[in-house]
CSV table of C-alpha atoms in Angstrom, one decimal:
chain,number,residue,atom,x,y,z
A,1,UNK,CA,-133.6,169.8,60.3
A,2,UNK,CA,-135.7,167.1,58.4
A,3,UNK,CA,-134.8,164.4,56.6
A,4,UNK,CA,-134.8,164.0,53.2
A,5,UNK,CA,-136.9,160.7,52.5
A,6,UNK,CA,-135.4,158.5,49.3
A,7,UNK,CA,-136.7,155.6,49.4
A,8,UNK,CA,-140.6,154.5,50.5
A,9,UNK,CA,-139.4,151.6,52.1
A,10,UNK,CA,-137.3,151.3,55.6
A,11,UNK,CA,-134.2,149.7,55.5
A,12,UNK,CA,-135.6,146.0,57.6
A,13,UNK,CA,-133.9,146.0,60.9
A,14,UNK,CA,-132.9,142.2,61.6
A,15,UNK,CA,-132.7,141.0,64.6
A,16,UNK,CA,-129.2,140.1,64.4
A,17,UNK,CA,-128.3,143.7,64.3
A,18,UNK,CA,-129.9,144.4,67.5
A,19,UNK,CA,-127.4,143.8,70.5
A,20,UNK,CA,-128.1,140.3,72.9
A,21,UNK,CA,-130.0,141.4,75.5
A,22,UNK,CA,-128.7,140.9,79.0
A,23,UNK,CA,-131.4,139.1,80.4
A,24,UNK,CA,-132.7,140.8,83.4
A,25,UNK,CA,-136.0,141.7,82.9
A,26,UNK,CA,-138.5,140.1,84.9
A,27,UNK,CA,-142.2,138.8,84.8
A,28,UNK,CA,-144.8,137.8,87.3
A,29,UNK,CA,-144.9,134.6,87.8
A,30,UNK,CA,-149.0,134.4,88.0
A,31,UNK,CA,-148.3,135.8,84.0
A,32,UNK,CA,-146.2,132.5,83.7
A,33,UNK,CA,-148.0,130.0,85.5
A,34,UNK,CA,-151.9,131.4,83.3
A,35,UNK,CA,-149.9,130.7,80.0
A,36,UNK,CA,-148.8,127.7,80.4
A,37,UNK,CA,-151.9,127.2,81.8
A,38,UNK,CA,-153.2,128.1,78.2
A,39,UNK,CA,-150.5,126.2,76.8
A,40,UNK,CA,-151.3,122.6,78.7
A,41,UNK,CA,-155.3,123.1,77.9
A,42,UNK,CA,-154.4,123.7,74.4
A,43,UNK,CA,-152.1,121.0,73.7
A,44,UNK,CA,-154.6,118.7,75.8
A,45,UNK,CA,-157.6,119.3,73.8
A,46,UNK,CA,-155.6,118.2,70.6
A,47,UNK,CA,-154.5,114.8,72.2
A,48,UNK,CA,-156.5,111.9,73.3
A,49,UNK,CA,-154.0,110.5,75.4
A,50,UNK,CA,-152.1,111.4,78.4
A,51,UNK,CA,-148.3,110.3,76.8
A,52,UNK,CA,-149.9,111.7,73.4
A,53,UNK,CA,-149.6,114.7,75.8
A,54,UNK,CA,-146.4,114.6,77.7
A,55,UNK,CA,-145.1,113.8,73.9
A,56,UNK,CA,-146.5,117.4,72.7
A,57,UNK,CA,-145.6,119.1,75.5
A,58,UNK,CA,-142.3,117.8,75.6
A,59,UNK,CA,-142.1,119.0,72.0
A,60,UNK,CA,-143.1,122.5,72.8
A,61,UNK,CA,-140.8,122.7,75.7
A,62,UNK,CA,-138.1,121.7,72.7
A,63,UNK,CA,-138.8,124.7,70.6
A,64,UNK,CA,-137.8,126.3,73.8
A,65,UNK,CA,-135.1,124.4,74.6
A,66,UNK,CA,-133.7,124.9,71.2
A,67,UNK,CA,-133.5,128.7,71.4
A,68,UNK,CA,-131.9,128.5,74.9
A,69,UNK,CA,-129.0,126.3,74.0
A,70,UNK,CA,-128.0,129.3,71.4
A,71,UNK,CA,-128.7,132.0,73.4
A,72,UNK,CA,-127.1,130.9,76.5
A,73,UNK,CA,-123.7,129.9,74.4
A,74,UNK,CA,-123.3,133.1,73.2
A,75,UNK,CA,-124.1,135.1,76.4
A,76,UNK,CA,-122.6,132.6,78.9
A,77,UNK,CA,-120.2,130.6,76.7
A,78,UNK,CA,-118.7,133.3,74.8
A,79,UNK,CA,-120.0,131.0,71.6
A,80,UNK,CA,-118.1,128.0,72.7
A,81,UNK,CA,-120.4,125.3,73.2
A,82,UNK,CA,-119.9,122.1,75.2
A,83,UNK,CA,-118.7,118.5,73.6
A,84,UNK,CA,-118.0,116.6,77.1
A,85,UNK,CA,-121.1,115.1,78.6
A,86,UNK,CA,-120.4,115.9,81.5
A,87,UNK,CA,-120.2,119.8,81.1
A,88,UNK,CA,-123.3,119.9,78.6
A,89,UNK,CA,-125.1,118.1,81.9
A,90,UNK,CA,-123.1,120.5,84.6
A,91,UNK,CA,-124.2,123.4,81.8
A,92,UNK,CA,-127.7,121.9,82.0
A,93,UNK,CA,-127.8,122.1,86.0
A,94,UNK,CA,-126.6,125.6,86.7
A,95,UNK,CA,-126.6,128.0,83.8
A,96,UNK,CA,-129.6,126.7,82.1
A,97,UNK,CA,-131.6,126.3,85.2
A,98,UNK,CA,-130.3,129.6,87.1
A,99,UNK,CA,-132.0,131.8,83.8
A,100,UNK,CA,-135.0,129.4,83.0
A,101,UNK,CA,-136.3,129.0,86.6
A,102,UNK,CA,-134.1,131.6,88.5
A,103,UNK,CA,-132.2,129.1,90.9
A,104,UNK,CA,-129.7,125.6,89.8
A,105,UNK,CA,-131.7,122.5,89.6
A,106,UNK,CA,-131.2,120.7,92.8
A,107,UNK,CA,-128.7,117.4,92.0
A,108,UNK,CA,-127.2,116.3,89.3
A,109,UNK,CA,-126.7,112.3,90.0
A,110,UNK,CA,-124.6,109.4,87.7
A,111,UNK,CA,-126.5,105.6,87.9
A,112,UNK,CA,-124.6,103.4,90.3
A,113,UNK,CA,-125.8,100.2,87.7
A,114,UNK,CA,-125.9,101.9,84.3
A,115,UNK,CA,-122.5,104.4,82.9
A,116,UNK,CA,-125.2,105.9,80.5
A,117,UNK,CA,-128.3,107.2,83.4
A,118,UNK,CA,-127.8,110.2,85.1
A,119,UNK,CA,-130.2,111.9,87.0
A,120,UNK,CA,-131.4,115.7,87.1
A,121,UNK,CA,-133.2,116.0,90.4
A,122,UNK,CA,-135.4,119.3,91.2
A,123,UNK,CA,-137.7,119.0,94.4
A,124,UNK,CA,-140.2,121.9,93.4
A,125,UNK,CA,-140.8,121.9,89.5
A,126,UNK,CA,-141.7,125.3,88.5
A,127,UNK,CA,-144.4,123.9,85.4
A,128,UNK,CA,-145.9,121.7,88.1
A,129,UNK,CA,-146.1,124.3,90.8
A,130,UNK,CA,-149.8,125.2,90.1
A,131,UNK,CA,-151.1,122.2,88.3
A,132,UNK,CA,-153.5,119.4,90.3
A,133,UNK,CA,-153.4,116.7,88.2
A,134,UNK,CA,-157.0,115.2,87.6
A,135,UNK,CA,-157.5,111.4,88.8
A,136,UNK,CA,-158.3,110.7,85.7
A,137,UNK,CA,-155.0,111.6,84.4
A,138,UNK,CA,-152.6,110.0,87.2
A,139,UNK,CA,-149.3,109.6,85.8
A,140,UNK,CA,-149.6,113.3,83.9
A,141,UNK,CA,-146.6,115.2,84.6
A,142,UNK,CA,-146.2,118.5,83.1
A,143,UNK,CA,-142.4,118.9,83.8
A,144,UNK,CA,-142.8,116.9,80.4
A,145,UNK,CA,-142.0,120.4,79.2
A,146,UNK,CA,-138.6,120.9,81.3
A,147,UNK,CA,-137.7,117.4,79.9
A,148,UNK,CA,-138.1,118.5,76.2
A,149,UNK,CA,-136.1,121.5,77.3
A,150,UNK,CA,-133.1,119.5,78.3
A,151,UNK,CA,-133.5,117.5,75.4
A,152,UNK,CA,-133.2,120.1,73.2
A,153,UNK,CA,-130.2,121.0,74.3
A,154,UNK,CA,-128.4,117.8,74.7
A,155,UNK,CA,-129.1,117.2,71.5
A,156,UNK,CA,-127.9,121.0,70.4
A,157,UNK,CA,-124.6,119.7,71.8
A,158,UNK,CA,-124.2,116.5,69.9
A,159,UNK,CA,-126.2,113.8,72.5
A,160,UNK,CA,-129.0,111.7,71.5
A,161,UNK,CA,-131.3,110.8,74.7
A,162,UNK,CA,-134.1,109.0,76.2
A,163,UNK,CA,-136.2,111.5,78.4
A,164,UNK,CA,-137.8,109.9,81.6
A,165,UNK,CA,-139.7,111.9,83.7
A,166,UNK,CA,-140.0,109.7,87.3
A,167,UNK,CA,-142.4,111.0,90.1
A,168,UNK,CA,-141.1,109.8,92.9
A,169,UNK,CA,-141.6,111.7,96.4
A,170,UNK,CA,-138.8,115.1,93.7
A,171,UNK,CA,-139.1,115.2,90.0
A,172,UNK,CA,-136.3,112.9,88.2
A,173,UNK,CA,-135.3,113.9,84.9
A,174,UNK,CA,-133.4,110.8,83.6
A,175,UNK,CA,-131.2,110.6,81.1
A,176,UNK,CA,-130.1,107.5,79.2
B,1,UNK,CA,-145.7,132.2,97.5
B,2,UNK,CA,-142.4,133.2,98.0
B,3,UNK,CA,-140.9,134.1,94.8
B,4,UNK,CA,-143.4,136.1,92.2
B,5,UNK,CA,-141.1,136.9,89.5
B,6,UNK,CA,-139.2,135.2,86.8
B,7,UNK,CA,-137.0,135.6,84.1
B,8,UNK,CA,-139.1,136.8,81.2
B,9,UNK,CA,-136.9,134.8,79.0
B,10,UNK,CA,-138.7,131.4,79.7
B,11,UNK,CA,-141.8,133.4,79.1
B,12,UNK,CA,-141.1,134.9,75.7
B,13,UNK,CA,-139.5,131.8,74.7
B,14,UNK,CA,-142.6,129.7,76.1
B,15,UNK,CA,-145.2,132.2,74.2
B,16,UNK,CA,-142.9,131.8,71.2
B,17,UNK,CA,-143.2,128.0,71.5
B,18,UNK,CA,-147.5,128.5,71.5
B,19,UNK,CA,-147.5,130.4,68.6
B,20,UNK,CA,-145.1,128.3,66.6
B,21,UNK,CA,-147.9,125.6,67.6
B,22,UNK,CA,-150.5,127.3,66.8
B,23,UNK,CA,-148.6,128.0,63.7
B,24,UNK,CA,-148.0,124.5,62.7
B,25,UNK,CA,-151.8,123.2,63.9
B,26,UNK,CA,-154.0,125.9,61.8
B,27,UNK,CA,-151.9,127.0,59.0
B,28,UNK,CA,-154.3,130.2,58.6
B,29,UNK,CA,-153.0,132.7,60.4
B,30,UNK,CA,-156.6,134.8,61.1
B,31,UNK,CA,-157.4,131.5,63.0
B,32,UNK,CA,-153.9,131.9,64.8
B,33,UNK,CA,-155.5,135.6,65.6
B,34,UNK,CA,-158.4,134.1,66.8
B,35,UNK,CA,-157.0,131.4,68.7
B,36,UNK,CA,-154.4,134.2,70.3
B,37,UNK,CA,-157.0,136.1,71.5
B,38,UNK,CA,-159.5,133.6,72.9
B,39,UNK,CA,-156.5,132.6,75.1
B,40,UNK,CA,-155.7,135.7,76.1
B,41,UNK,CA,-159.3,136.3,77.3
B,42,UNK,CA,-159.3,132.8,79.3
B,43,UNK,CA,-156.0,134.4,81.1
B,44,UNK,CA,-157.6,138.0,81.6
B,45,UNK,CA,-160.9,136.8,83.4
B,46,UNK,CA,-158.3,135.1,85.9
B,47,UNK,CA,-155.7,137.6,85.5
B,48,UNK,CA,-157.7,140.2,87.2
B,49,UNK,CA,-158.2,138.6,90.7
B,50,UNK,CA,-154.6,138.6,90.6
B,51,UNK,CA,-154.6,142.3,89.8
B,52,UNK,CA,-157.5,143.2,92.5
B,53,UNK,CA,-155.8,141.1,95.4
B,54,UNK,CA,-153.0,142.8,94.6
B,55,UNK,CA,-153.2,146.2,94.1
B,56,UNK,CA,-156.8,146.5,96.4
B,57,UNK,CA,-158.3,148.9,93.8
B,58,UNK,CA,-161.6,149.9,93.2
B,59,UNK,CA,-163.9,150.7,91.0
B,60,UNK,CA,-163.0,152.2,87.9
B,61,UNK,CA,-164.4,156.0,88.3
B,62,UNK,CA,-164.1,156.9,84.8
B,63,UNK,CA,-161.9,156.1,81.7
B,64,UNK,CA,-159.2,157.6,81.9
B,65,UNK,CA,-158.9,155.8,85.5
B,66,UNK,CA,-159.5,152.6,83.6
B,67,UNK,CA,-156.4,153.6,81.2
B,68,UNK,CA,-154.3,154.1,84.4
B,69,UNK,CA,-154.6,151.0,86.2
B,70,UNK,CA,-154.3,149.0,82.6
B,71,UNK,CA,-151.1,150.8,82.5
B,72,UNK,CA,-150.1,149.5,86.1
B,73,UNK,CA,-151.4,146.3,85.0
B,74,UNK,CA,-149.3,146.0,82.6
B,75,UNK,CA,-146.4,147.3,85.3
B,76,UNK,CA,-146.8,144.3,87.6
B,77,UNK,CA,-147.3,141.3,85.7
B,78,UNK,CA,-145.3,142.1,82.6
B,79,UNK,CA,-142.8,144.7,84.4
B,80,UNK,CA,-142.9,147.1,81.6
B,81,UNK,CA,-144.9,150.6,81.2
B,82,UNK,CA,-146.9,151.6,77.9
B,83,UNK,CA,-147.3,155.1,77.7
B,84,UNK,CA,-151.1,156.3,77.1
B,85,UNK,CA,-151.6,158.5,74.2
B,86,UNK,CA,-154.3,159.5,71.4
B,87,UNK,CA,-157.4,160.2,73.9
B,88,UNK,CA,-160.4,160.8,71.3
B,89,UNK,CA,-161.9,163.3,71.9
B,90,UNK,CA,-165.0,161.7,73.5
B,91,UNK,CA,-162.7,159.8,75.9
B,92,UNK,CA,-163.7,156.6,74.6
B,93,UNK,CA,-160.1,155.4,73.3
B,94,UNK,CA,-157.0,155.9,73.8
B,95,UNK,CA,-153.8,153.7,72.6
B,96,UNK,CA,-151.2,152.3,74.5
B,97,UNK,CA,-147.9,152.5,73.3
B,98,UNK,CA,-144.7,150.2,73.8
B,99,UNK,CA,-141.3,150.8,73.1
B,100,UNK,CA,-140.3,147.6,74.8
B,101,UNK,CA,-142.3,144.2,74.8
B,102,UNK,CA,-141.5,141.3,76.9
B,103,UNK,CA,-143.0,138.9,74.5
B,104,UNK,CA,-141.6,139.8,71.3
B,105,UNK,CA,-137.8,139.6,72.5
B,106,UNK,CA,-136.1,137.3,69.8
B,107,UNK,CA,-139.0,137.6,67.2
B,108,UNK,CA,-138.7,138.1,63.8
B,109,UNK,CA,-141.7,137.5,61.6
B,110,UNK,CA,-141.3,135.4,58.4
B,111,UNK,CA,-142.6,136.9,55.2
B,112,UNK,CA,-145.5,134.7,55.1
B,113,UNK,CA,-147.1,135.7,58.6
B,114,UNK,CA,-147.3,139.4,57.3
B,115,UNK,CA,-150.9,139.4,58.8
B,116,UNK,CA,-149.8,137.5,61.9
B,117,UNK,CA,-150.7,139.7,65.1
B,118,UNK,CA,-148.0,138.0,67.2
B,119,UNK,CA,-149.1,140.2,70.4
B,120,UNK,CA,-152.7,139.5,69.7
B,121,UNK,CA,-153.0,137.6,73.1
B,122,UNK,CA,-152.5,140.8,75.2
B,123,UNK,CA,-156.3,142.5,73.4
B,124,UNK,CA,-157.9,139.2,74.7
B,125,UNK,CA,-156.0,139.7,77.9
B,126,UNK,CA,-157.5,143.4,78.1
B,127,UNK,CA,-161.1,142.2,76.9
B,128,UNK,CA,-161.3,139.4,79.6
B,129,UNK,CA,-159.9,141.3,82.4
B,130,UNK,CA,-162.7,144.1,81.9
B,131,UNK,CA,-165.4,142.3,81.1
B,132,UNK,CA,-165.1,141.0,85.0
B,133,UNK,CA,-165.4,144.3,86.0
B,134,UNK,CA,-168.3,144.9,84.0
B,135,UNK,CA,-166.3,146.8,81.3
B,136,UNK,CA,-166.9,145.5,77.6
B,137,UNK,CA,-164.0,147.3,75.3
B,138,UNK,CA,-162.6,146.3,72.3
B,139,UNK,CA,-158.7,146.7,70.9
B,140,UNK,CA,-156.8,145.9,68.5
B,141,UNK,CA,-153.2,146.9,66.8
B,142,UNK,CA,-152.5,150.1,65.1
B,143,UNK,CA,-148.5,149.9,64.7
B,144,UNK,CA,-146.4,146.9,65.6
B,145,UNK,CA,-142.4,146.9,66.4
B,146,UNK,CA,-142.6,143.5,64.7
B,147,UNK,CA,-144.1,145.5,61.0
B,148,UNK,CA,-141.6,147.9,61.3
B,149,UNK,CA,-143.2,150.1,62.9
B,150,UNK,CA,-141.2,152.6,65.6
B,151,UNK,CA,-143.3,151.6,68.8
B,152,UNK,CA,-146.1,149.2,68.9
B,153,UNK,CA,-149.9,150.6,69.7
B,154,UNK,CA,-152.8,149.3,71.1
B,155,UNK,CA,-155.8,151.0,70.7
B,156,UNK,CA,-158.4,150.8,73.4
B,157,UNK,CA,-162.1,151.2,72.9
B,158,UNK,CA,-164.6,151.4,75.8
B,159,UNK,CA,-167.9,149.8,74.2
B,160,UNK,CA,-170.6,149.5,76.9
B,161,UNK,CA,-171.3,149.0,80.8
B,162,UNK,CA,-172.5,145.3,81.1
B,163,UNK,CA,-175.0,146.6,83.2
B,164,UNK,CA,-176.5,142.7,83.7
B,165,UNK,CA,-173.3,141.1,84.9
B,166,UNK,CA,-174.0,143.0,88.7
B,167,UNK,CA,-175.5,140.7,90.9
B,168,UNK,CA,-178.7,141.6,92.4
B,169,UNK,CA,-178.0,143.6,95.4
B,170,UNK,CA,-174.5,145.6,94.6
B,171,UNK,CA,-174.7,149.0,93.1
């Protein structure tokens, strides 16, 4: 049987109608690693600085960031987000990290001197894994994007912070 | 390297992020197009190592063995599988056809990018990866899930051999 067509235009399928995906598929990481690849020349060649460039990055990584906080309350959080510090950072560390990057971020650390510093501490950044950061551009760190990430959703949940990115001997996201 | 996969959530949400960029930088979105696709090129002339080391093939012996190993291409780095339809009759072109799409998870385009091709990075992606293997072809959009359309085709169009690009030496 055919259908009868009424109208010349079809009904607009929002995306709200679809159902939240579960979040399983999978792509190779040598996919990843080329478009952020693309992504890091990009916002480089628009930038004449190297903080001009953690700044942009850390933008784009906050558009990311942004979408993850919503997605991740309504999938993981049964739409109840977090309004304790402490479990927006814990959120932060485990869920967040387990679907961005597959695995929790290594340590979550509170400042011994300062109430208001704590530490997010990964060993082996995924952004930085294939990057070899030209002399030229020494203190270039592109885990400026997983820092604009965090920021986005501390801020999602109600926190206003100072991102630090530290290269020590691990990758210190600080948080002030 | 030990792990090779990854959620494709960071990725969608990543590409999202570049085009939104790109969005915001050019404000034309033909440029956007552009942009997308000259990308997409740099990552298919690197992309294809990946895809040689890996899978060991050969030599493309015609076409429609081209049209194969695009589709397992497409299978190992973006885990999904586009079906290959509408051969012309000369064998020239055929379309590849998606019902799912790793990169447009959680799109919805805005009224006013109409003539945005969000997915146009993959034809640059295609155009760089062959034109290592001495393959120029062209492709472009014919339907798009994010248009309304039911699946989203890409139409594939082998141009010439680049005859000039084999080193003195190799056949």
């Amino acid at each position: 049987m055919t259908s009868i067509t009424i109208s010349a235009v079809r009904p607009r399928t929002s995306i709200l109608d679809k159902s939240l995906s579960k979040g399983k598929s999978e792509v190779s990481l040598s996919c990843y690693a080329l478009l952020f690849s693309e992504l890091v020349q990009y916002c480089q060649n628009r930038v004449y600085t190297v903080p001009e460039l953690q700044n942009k990055l850390a933008e784009m990584g906050a558009e990311v960031g942004h979408r993850m906080t919503d997605l991740l309350v309504m999938r993981e959080k049964s739409g109840k987000r977090e309004v304790k510090l402490l479990s927006v950072l814990l959120f932060i560390k485990s869920t967040v990290w387990k679907s961005l990057f597959g695995r929790e971020a290594d340590k979550l650390e509170h400042a011994n001197d300062d109430d208001r510093t704590y530490y997010i501490i990964e060993k082996e950044a995924l952004v930085n894994k294939f990057v070899s950061v030209p002399k030229d551009k020494g203190s270039l760190n592109c885990a400026s994007f997983t820092a604009g990430i965090v920021e986005a959703i501390l801020s999602d949940c109600g926190f206003v912070v100072d991102m630090y990115i530290h290269i020590c001997r691990d990758f210190w996201y600080r948080l002030l | 390297m030990r792990k090779k996969w990854l959620n494709s959530e960071l990725f969608t949400l990543t590409y999202g992020a570049l085009v939104t960029q790109l969005l915001k930088d050019y404000e034309n979105v033909e440029d956007v197009n552009k942009q997308l696709e000259r990308m997409g090129y740099n990552m298919g002339i690197r992309l294809i190592e990946d895809f040689l080391a890996r899978t060991g093939s050969g030599r493309c012996y015609d076409f429609r063995d081209t049209a194969e190993k695009i589709q397992s291409g497409f299978k190992i780095f973006l885990g999904i599988t586009p079906t290959i339809t509408n051969w012309s009759p000369a064998g020239d072109a055929f379309s590849l056809c998606f019902e799912t799409n790793p990169l447009t998870e959680f799109v919805e385009l805005p009224d006013h990018c109409l003539n945005l091709k969000y997915c146009n990075i993959l034809t640059g992606v295609l155009r760089g990866a062959c034109e290592m293997v001495q393959m120029e072809v062209a492709s472009w959009f014919l339907q798009d899930q994010l248009k309304n359309d039911s699946v989203t085709e890409i139409r594939v169009k082998f141009v010439k051999r680049l005859e000039d690009a084999i080193p003195a030496g190799e056949d």
